Amino acid sequence: MENSRYEIQRKINEDKFSTTFKAYDKKLNRYLSFKDYNDKKYFDSLSNNLKSLSNLHHPNILEMYDLMISSNNKCFLTYEFFDGISLDNLFKRKNVSEPFILDILRKILLSLIYSENNGIFFGNLRIYNMLVDENNNLKIDIFKNFDGKNFGDSKSQLNYNISVLLEILENSNIDIENSNLNSFYQKLRNNSYDDTQGIMKDLNEINNYKMTGSNNDSIDNTIKLDLKNEHEKNMSYKIDENLFEEEEIKNKKKSHNYLKSFLVYFTSVLLAFFAAAVIIFCYNLRPKAPDYVGKNLRLAVDQATANDIELVVDKSVSVDKSDFNKYVVIGQSPKVGDKLLFKKKIKVELGLEKEDTMINLIGLNLKKAKKELSNLGVNVKKVRYKKSSVYDEGVVIAQSIDAGRKIQNGDFITITVSSGKIRKTETIEDEYTPPEENERPNEDETDNSSINNNDSNSNNNQEFDNENTRKNENNSGE
């Protein structure tokens, strides 16, 4: 044996005479079961029986690959690896149905009849020799705890077959007495069968499965194999037709499920795209918010009603509903030009019409702002310029008197005008970010800015006076 050919993966089973591993065959690129015998004499006693098992080729029986003896007299057996769980553990973990048990029993009996037709008997099979995977595929592990006893004895094999079928029925969690299997189970207990084919015949009647046979009703649906030696010429291969039909049905269902999933996914994506398109289309149809700032409340309400728009005032503000003419709109939300929602409402801020109030200058160009201030009787004290990240050059970005505040004729105001937009590469320490439209700074911030401006002006005047004094002193000295 080439020691580097097999790569051991993990231990599968261990008994008194051997240890079985899952291994990888590097030469043939496949996984297999690798059985390591620790007693050569025991291995020699089984070798003849194991060699005959190598001629079995059935979909429900694990297939043998090779027998090996290494140079140091270590003995090995390799056979098919099947990733399944034994029936005894399966019954402990979940409940099974009656059709499942019928299918399992039928596959086991087909395997036993196939081996008996070829003169090979497994001996004492147990429930832990029966492996099932997640797709309900069955394999008989004839190599697990195989001791070769009663090998080739058909009478003993029939008793073993009945015992394992009873063990499966009794360990399953189905109610046998109230199932279709009750009469079949009672016949097994009473040893009413002369051969395995008789058991299979009764089981097929329970499952309503009709099989064609010879005149003596024996089941002989086989295909002869073209084998090499005299012993193999008498062997045959049992075809489980229903098994292949089930596989074909499963493949069709699987293909149908893939198509169904694709159609569901495609339909969902299409509906989502259509819904998004409808939402965007409806949103674009929504009207834009008109400009009500600076208008008399009565005029604003009339225009809003004509456009099917509702003007809303903060509940905390008391408004005399009998006389809207004494109010003026000084702010609104949404802002002018923004899309209105499905409920066409605009929240407005009000000032008194009869009182002189400052208007919102932010967003106006300097010329228009000065004209509006002149109409209000307010003097421009100073115009400052700053870079802005929002407004273009020449647009008012701040005012020292907030919109909506009371003013008197002759008041002074300082306005800040944008000297141009800030470039992305520019960094300004005192970069100015103007407030949102209709958003007012707090009075504390306004007062502080005014104080800071006065302080800076006073400091500049003081420096100018000191400079004049020094010049006068110099002149007098000369």
Coordinates of C-alpha atoms in Angstrom, one line a residue:
M1 CA 0.0 0.0 0.0
E2 CA 1.2 3.5 -0.8
N3 CA 1.3 5.3 2.6
S4 CA 0.9 8.7 0.9
R5 CA -2.2 7.7 -1.1
Y6 CA -4.8 8.1 1.6
E7 CA -5.3 11.2 3.7
I8 CA -7.2 10.4 7.0
Q9 CA -9.9 13.0 7.7
R10 CA -11.8 11.8 10.9
K11 CA -12.8 8.7 12.8
I12 CA -16.2 7.2 11.9
N13 CA -16.5 4.1 14.0
E14 CA -14.5 1.9 16.3
D15 CA -15.0 -1.7 17.5
K16 CA -13.0 -4.5 19.2
F17 CA -11.1 -5.5 16.0
S18 CA -10.9 -2.3 13.9
T19 CA -11.2 1.4 13.5
T20 CA -12.9 3.1 10.6
F21 CA -12.0 6.5 9.3
K22 CA -13.2 8.9 6.6
A23 CA -10.3 9.3 4.2
Y24 CA -9.4 10.9 0.9
D25 CA -8.0 8.9 -2.0
K26 CA -5.5 11.2 -3.6
K27 CA -4.9 8.9 -6.5
L28 CA -8.6 8.6 -7.6
N29 CA -9.7 12.0 -6.1
R30 CA -12.6 10.7 -4.0
Y31 CA -13.6 10.2 -0.4
L32 CA -14.0 6.7 1.0
S33 CA -14.2 4.7 4.3
F34 CA -10.9 3.4 5.5
K35 CA -11.1 0.4 7.9
D36 CA -7.9 -0.4 9.8
Y37 CA -7.8 -3.9 11.3
N38 CA -5.6 -4.3 14.4
D39 CA -5.5 -8.2 14.3
K40 CA -4.2 -9.9 11.2
K41 CA -5.5 -13.3 12.1
Y42 CA -9.0 -11.9 12.4
F43 CA -8.6 -10.2 9.1
D44 CA -7.4 -13.4 7.4
S45 CA -10.5 -15.2 8.8
L46 CA -12.8 -12.7 7.0
S47 CA -10.8 -12.2 3.8
N48 CA -12.6 -14.9 1.8
N49 CA -16.1 -13.6 2.7
L50 CA -15.0 -10.0 2.2
K51 CA -13.7 -10.8 -1.3
S52 CA -17.2 -12.1 -2.3
L53 CA -18.7 -8.9 -1.1
S54 CA -16.6 -7.0 -3.7
N55 CA -19.0 -8.4 -6.4
L56 CA -22.0 -6.6 -5.0
H57 CA -23.2 -3.5 -7.0
H58 CA -26.5 -2.2 -5.8
P59 CA -27.6 1.4 -5.2
N60 CA -28.7 0.6 -1.6
I61 CA -25.5 -1.3 -0.6
L62 CA -22.2 0.3 0.2
E63 CA -19.7 -0.9 -2.4
M64 CA -16.4 -2.4 -1.5
Y65 CA -13.2 -1.0 -3.1
D66 CA -10.1 -2.9 -2.0
L67 CA -8.4 -5.2 0.6
M68 CA -4.7 -4.3 1.5
I69 CA -1.9 -5.7 3.6
S70 CA 1.1 -3.5 4.1
S71 CA 4.7 -4.5 4.4
N72 CA 4.5 -4.4 8.2
N73 CA 1.4 -6.7 8.2
K74 CA -1.1 -4.0 8.8
C75 CA -4.5 -4.9 7.2
F76 CA -6.9 -2.4 5.6
L77 CA -10.3 -2.4 3.9
T78 CA -11.6 0.5 1.7
Y79 CA -15.2 0.9 0.7
E80 CA -17.8 3.5 -0.3
F81 CA -18.3 6.5 2.0
F82 CA -21.9 7.6 2.7
D83 CA -22.6 10.7 4.7
G84 CA -25.7 9.5 6.5
I85 CA -27.2 8.7 9.9
S86 CA -28.1 5.3 11.2
L87 CA -31.8 4.6 11.6
D88 CA -31.6 4.1 15.4
N89 CA -30.2 7.7 15.8
L90 CA -32.7 9.0 13.3
F91 CA -35.7 7.7 15.2
K92 CA -34.3 9.3 18.4
R93 CA -34.1 12.7 16.7
K94 CA -37.3 13.1 14.8
N95 CA -40.7 11.6 14.1
V96 CA -41.1 9.7 10.8
S97 CA -44.1 9.0 8.7
E98 CA -45.6 5.7 7.6
P99 CA -44.7 6.3 3.9
F100 CA -41.1 6.8 5.0
I101 CA -41.0 3.5 6.8
L102 CA -42.6 1.7 3.8
D103 CA -40.0 3.2 1.5
I104 CA -37.1 2.2 3.8
L105 CA -38.3 -1.3 4.3
R106 CA -38.8 -1.8 0.5
K107 CA -35.3 -0.6 -0.3
I108 CA -33.8 -2.9 2.4
L109 CA -35.7 -5.9 1.1
L110 CA -34.7 -5.2 -2.5
S111 CA -31.1 -5.2 -1.4
L112 CA -31.4 -8.4 0.5
I113 CA -33.2 -10.2 -2.4
Y114 CA -30.5 -9.0 -4.7
S115 CA -27.7 -10.4 -2.6
E116 CA -29.5 -13.7 -2.0
N117 CA -30.1 -14.1 -5.7
N118 CA -26.3 -14.0 -6.1
G119 CA -25.7 -16.4 -3.3
I120 CA -24.3 -13.9 -0.8
F121 CA -25.7 -13.5 2.7
F122 CA -24.9 -10.7 5.1
G123 CA -25.4 -12.4 8.4
N124 CA -26.8 -10.6 11.4
L125 CA -27.8 -7.2 10.2
R126 CA -28.9 -4.6 12.8
I127 CA -30.7 -1.3 12.7
Y128 CA -27.4 0.6 13.0
N129 CA -26.3 -1.0 9.7
M130 CA -29.0 1.0 7.9
L131 CA -27.9 4.6 6.9
V132 CA -30.1 7.4 5.6
D133 CA -29.1 10.8 4.4
E134 CA -31.1 14.1 4.3
N135 CA -32.7 13.1 1.0
N136 CA -34.0 9.8 2.4
N137 CA -31.4 7.8 0.3
L138 CA -30.7 4.5 2.0
K139 CA -27.4 2.5 2.2
I140 CA -26.8 -0.8 4.0
D141 CA -23.4 -0.7 5.7
I142 CA -22.5 -4.4 5.5
F143 CA -19.0 -3.8 6.8
K144 CA -19.9 -2.3 10.2
N145 CA -19.4 -5.0 12.8
F146 CA -19.1 -7.7 10.1
D147 CA -17.9 -10.9 11.6
G148 CA -18.7 -13.4 8.9
K149 CA -20.9 -15.6 11.1
N150 CA -23.7 -17.5 9.4
F151 CA -22.3 -16.3 6.1
G152 CA -23.9 -18.3 3.3
D153 CA -26.7 -19.8 5.4
S154 CA -30.0 -18.9 3.8
K155 CA -32.1 -20.2 6.7
S156 CA -30.3 -18.1 9.2
Q157 CA -30.3 -15.1 6.9
L158 CA -34.1 -15.2 6.7
N159 CA -34.3 -15.1 10.5
Y160 CA -31.9 -12.2 10.6
N161 CA -33.9 -10.3 7.9
I162 CA -37.1 -10.7 9.9
S163 CA -35.3 -9.6 13.1
V164 CA -34.0 -6.4 11.5
L165 CA -37.4 -5.5 10.0
L166 CA -39.1 -6.0 13.4
E167 CA -36.4 -3.9 15.0
I168 CA -37.0 -1.1 12.5
L169 CA -40.8 -1.2 13.0
E170 CA -40.6 -1.4 16.8
N171 CA -38.0 1.4 17.2
S172 CA -39.8 3.8 14.8
N173 CA -42.2 6.2 16.4
I174 CA -45.3 5.4 14.3
D175 CA -48.4 3.8 15.8
I176 CA -48.1 0.4 14.3
E177 CA -51.4 -1.0 15.7
N178 CA -53.4 1.8 14.0
S179 CA -51.4 1.8 10.7
N180 CA -51.5 -0.2 7.5
L181 CA -48.4 -2.0 8.7
N182 CA -50.2 -3.8 11.6
S183 CA -51.0 -7.1 9.7
F184 CA -47.5 -7.1 8.1
Y185 CA -46.0 -6.6 11.5
Q186 CA -48.0 -9.5 13.0
K187 CA -46.9 -11.8 10.3
L188 CA -43.3 -11.0 10.9
R189 CA -43.7 -11.7 14.6
N190 CA -45.3 -15.1 13.9
N191 CA -42.5 -16.1 11.4
S192 CA -45.1 -16.6 8.7
Y193 CA -42.7 -16.3 5.8
D194 CA -40.6 -19.0 4.0
D195 CA -38.3 -16.6 2.1
T196 CA -37.5 -12.9 1.7
Q197 CA -39.4 -12.6 -1.5
G198 CA -42.6 -13.5 0.3
I199 CA -42.0 -10.6 2.7
M200 CA -41.5 -8.3 -0.3
K201 CA -44.7 -9.4 -1.9
D202 CA -46.8 -8.6 1.2
L203 CA -45.0 -5.2 1.6
N204 CA -45.8 -4.3 -2.0
E205 CA -49.5 -5.0 -1.4
I206 CA -49.5 -2.6 1.5
N207 CA -47.8 0.0 -0.7
N208 CA -50.2 -0.7 -3.6
Y209 CA -47.2 -1.3 -5.8
K210 CA -47.7 -4.0 -8.5
M211 CA -44.6 -5.8 -9.8
T212 CA -44.5 -8.1 -12.8
G213 CA -43.0 -11.5 -12.1
S214 CA -43.0 -15.1 -13.3
N215 CA -45.9 -17.5 -13.1
N216 CA -44.9 -18.5 -9.6
D217 CA -45.2 -14.8 -8.5
S218 CA -41.5 -14.6 -7.7
I219 CA -39.8 -11.3 -8.0
D220 CA -37.0 -11.6 -10.6
N221 CA -36.8 -8.1 -12.2
T222 CA -33.0 -8.3 -12.9
I223 CA -30.4 -7.6 -15.5
K224 CA -27.6 -10.1 -15.9
L225 CA -24.1 -8.7 -15.6
D226 CA -21.3 -9.5 -18.0
L227 CA -18.6 -10.5 -15.4
K228 CA -15.2 -12.1 -15.7
N229 CA -14.9 -15.3 -13.7
E230 CA -17.1 -18.3 -13.2
H231 CA -18.4 -17.2 -9.8
E232 CA -19.5 -13.8 -11.2
K233 CA -21.4 -15.2 -14.2
N234 CA -24.3 -16.3 -12.0
M235 CA -24.7 -12.8 -10.4
S236 CA -27.4 -10.3 -11.4
Y237 CA -28.3 -6.8 -10.6
K238 CA -31.6 -5.9 -9.1
I239 CA -33.2 -2.7 -10.6
D240 CA -35.3 -0.6 -8.3
E241 CA -37.5 1.0 -11.0
N242 CA -39.6 3.0 -8.6
L243 CA -36.5 4.5 -7.0
F244 CA -35.4 5.9 -10.4
E245 CA -38.9 7.1 -11.1
E246 CA -38.8 9.0 -7.8
E247 CA -35.4 10.5 -8.6
E248 CA -36.8 11.7 -12.0
I249 CA -39.8 13.2 -10.3
K250 CA -37.5 14.9 -7.8
N251 CA -35.4 16.4 -10.5
K252 CA -38.4 17.7 -12.3
K253 CA -39.8 19.3 -9.1
K254 CA -36.4 20.8 -8.4
S255 CA -36.2 22.3 -11.9
H256 CA -39.8 23.6 -11.5
N257 CA -38.9 25.1 -8.2
Y258 CA -35.9 26.9 -9.7
L259 CA -38.1 28.4 -12.5
K260 CA -40.8 29.3 -9.9
S261 CA -38.2 31.1 -7.7
F262 CA -36.8 33.0 -10.7
L263 CA -40.3 34.1 -11.8
V264 CA -41.1 35.3 -8.3
Y265 CA -37.9 37.2 -8.0
F266 CA -38.2 38.7 -11.5
T267 CA -41.8 39.7 -10.7
S268 CA -40.8 41.3 -7.4
V269 CA -38.1 43.3 -8.9
L270 CA -40.4 44.5 -11.7
L271 CA -43.1 45.5 -9.2
A272 CA -40.6 47.3 -7.1
F273 CA -39.3 49.2 -10.1
F274 CA -42.8 50.1 -11.2
A275 CA -43.7 51.3 -7.7
A276 CA -40.6 53.4 -7.5
A277 CA -41.4 54.9 -10.9
V278 CA -45.0 55.7 -9.8
I279 CA -43.8 57.4 -6.6
I280 CA -41.2 59.5 -8.4
F281 CA -43.8 60.5 -11.0
C282 CA -46.4 61.4 -8.4
Y283 CA -43.8 63.4 -6.4
N284 CA -42.8 65.3 -9.5
L285 CA -46.5 66.2 -10.0
R286 CA -46.6 67.8 -6.6
P287 CA -46.8 71.6 -6.7
K288 CA -44.1 73.9 -5.4
A289 CA -44.5 76.1 -2.4
P290 CA -45.5 79.7 -3.4
D291 CA -43.9 82.8 -1.8
Y292 CA -46.1 84.2 1.0
V293 CA -43.4 86.0 3.0
G294 CA -44.1 89.8 3.3
K295 CA -47.7 89.4 2.3
N296 CA -50.8 90.4 4.3
L297 CA -52.3 87.3 6.0
R298 CA -55.7 87.9 4.4
L299 CA -54.1 88.1 0.9
A300 CA -51.9 85.0 1.7
V301 CA -55.0 83.0 2.9
D302 CA -57.0 83.9 -0.2
Q303 CA -54.2 82.9 -2.6
A304 CA -53.5 79.7 -0.7
T305 CA -57.3 78.8 -0.8
A306 CA -57.3 79.4 -4.5
N307 CA -54.4 76.9 -4.9
D308 CA -56.0 74.4 -2.5
I309 CA -53.2 75.0 0.1
E310 CA -53.8 75.2 3.8
L311 CA -51.8 77.8 5.8
V312 CA -51.0 76.6 9.4
V313 CA -49.9 78.7 12.3
D314 CA -48.2 77.4 15.4
K315 CA -50.8 76.5 18.0
S316 CA -48.8 78.4 20.7
V317 CA -49.4 81.7 18.8
S318 CA -52.8 83.3 19.4
V319 CA -54.3 84.7 16.2
D320 CA -57.4 86.9 16.0
K321 CA -59.4 85.0 13.4
S322 CA -61.9 87.9 13.0
D323 CA -59.3 90.2 11.5
F324 CA -56.5 88.7 9.4
N325 CA -55.6 92.0 7.9
K326 CA -53.6 93.1 10.9
Y327 CA -51.1 90.2 10.4
V328 CA -48.2 89.9 7.9
V329 CA -46.3 86.6 7.0
I330 CA -42.7 86.9 8.0
G331 CA -41.6 83.2 7.4
Q332 CA -42.8 80.0 5.9
S333 CA -42.0 76.2 5.9
P334 CA -41.6 74.5 3.4
K335 CA -39.4 77.2 1.8
V336 CA -40.3 78.8 -1.5
G337 CA -39.9 76.5 -4.4
D338 CA -39.8 73.2 -2.3
K339 CA -42.2 70.4 -3.2
L340 CA -45.3 70.2 -1.1
L341 CA -46.3 66.8 0.4
F342 CA -49.6 65.1 -0.4
K343 CA -51.2 67.1 2.4
K344 CA -50.6 70.5 0.9
K345 CA -49.9 72.5 4.1
I346 CA -47.5 75.4 4.7
K347 CA -46.6 76.5 8.2
V348 CA -46.3 80.3 8.5
E349 CA -44.8 82.7 11.0
L350 CA -46.8 86.0 11.5
G351 CA -46.0 89.5 12.5
L352 CA -48.3 92.4 13.1
E353 CA -49.1 94.5 10.0
K354 CA -49.6 97.8 12.0
E355 CA -46.3 97.5 13.7
D356 CA -43.1 98.2 11.8
T357 CA -41.2 94.9 11.5
M358 CA -38.0 94.0 9.8
I359 CA -38.3 92.0 6.7
N360 CA -36.1 89.0 5.7
L361 CA -33.2 90.3 3.5
I362 CA -31.2 87.1 3.2
G363 CA -31.1 85.9 -0.4
L364 CA -31.7 89.4 -1.9
N365 CA -29.1 91.2 -3.9
L366 CA -27.5 94.2 -2.2
K367 CA -29.3 96.8 -4.4
K368 CA -32.8 95.3 -3.7
A369 CA -32.0 95.0 0.0
K370 CA -31.1 98.7 0.2
K371 CA -34.3 99.6 -1.6
E372 CA -36.4 97.5 0.8
L373 CA -34.6 99.1 3.8
S374 CA -35.2 102.6 2.4
N375 CA -39.0 101.8 2.1
L376 CA -38.9 100.8 5.8
G377 CA -37.0 103.9 6.8
V378 CA -34.0 102.0 8.1
N379 CA -30.5 103.2 7.4
V380 CA -27.6 101.0 6.4
K381 CA -24.9 101.5 9.0
K382 CA -22.3 99.2 7.5
V383 CA -21.9 96.6 4.7
R384 CA -19.6 93.7 5.4
Y385 CA -18.3 91.1 3.0
K386 CA -17.6 87.5 3.6
K387 CA -17.1 84.3 1.6
S388 CA -20.1 82.0 1.6
S389 CA -20.5 78.3 0.9
V390 CA -24.1 78.8 -0.4
Y391 CA -24.7 82.3 -1.9
D392 CA -23.2 83.9 -4.9
E393 CA -21.3 87.2 -4.9
G394 CA -23.5 90.2 -4.1
V395 CA -26.2 88.4 -2.2
V396 CA -27.1 89.3 1.4
I397 CA -26.2 86.4 3.8
A398 CA -26.8 88.0 7.2
Q399 CA -28.5 91.0 8.9
S400 CA -28.0 92.4 12.4
I401 CA -31.8 92.9 12.9
D402 CA -33.7 89.7 12.6
A403 CA -36.7 89.5 10.3
G404 CA -40.0 90.0 12.3
R405 CA -38.5 92.2 15.0
K406 CA -39.9 95.6 15.7
I407 CA -38.1 98.6 14.2
Q408 CA -38.4 102.3 14.3
N409 CA -37.9 104.9 11.6
G410 CA -34.3 105.9 11.5
D411 CA -32.8 102.7 12.9
F412 CA -29.4 101.5 11.7
I413 CA -28.7 98.0 10.4
T414 CA -25.5 96.1 9.5
I415 CA -25.8 93.7 6.6
T416 CA -23.3 91.0 5.4
V417 CA -22.9 90.4 1.7
S418 CA -21.3 87.4 0.0
S419 CA -18.0 88.2 -1.6
G420 CA -18.2 84.9 -3.6
K421 CA -18.5 81.2 -3.0
I422 CA -15.8 79.3 -1.1
R423 CA -13.8 77.0 -3.3
K424 CA -13.3 73.4 -2.1
T425 CA -9.5 74.0 -1.7
E426 CA -9.9 77.2 0.4
T427 CA -9.9 77.1 4.1
I428 CA -11.1 80.0 6.1
E429 CA -10.9 80.0 9.9
D430 CA -14.1 82.1 10.5
E431 CA -16.0 80.6 7.5
Y432 CA -19.5 81.9 7.6
T433 CA -22.4 79.4 7.1
P434 CA -25.7 81.3 6.7
P435 CA -28.8 80.1 8.4
E436 CA -31.6 78.4 6.5
E437 CA -34.2 80.6 4.9
N438 CA -36.7 82.0 7.5
E439 CA -34.4 80.7 10.3
R440 CA -33.5 83.4 12.8
P441 CA -30.5 83.5 15.1
N442 CA -31.1 83.9 18.8
E443 CA -31.3 87.3 20.3
D444 CA -28.2 86.6 22.4
E445 CA -26.2 85.8 19.2
T446 CA -27.5 89.0 17.6
D447 CA -26.7 91.1 20.6
N448 CA -23.2 89.6 20.9
S449 CA -22.5 90.2 17.3
S450 CA -23.6 93.9 17.7
I451 CA -21.4 94.3 20.8
N452 CA -18.4 92.8 19.0
N453 CA -19.0 95.1 16.1
N454 CA -19.2 98.2 18.4
D455 CA -16.1 97.1 20.3
S456 CA -14.1 96.6 17.1
N457 CA -15.3 100.1 15.8
S458 CA -14.4 101.7 19.1
N459 CA -11.0 100.1 19.0
N460 CA -10.4 101.3 15.5
N461 CA -11.5 104.9 16.4
Q462 CA -9.2 104.8 19.5
E463 CA -6.2 103.7 17.4
F464 CA -7.0 106.5 14.9
D465 CA -7.1 109.2 17.7
N466 CA -3.8 108.0 19.2
E467 CA -2.1 108.2 15.8
N468 CA -3.3 111.8 15.3
T469 CA -2.1 112.8 18.8
R470 CA 1.4 111.4 18.0
K471 CA 1.5 113.3 14.8
N472 CA 0.5 116.6 16.5
E473 CA 3.2 116.1 19.1
N474 CA 5.8 115.6 16.5
N475 CA 4.8 118.7 14.6
S476 CA 4.8 120.9 17.7
G477 CA 8.3 119.6 18.6
E478 CA 9.7 120.5 15.3

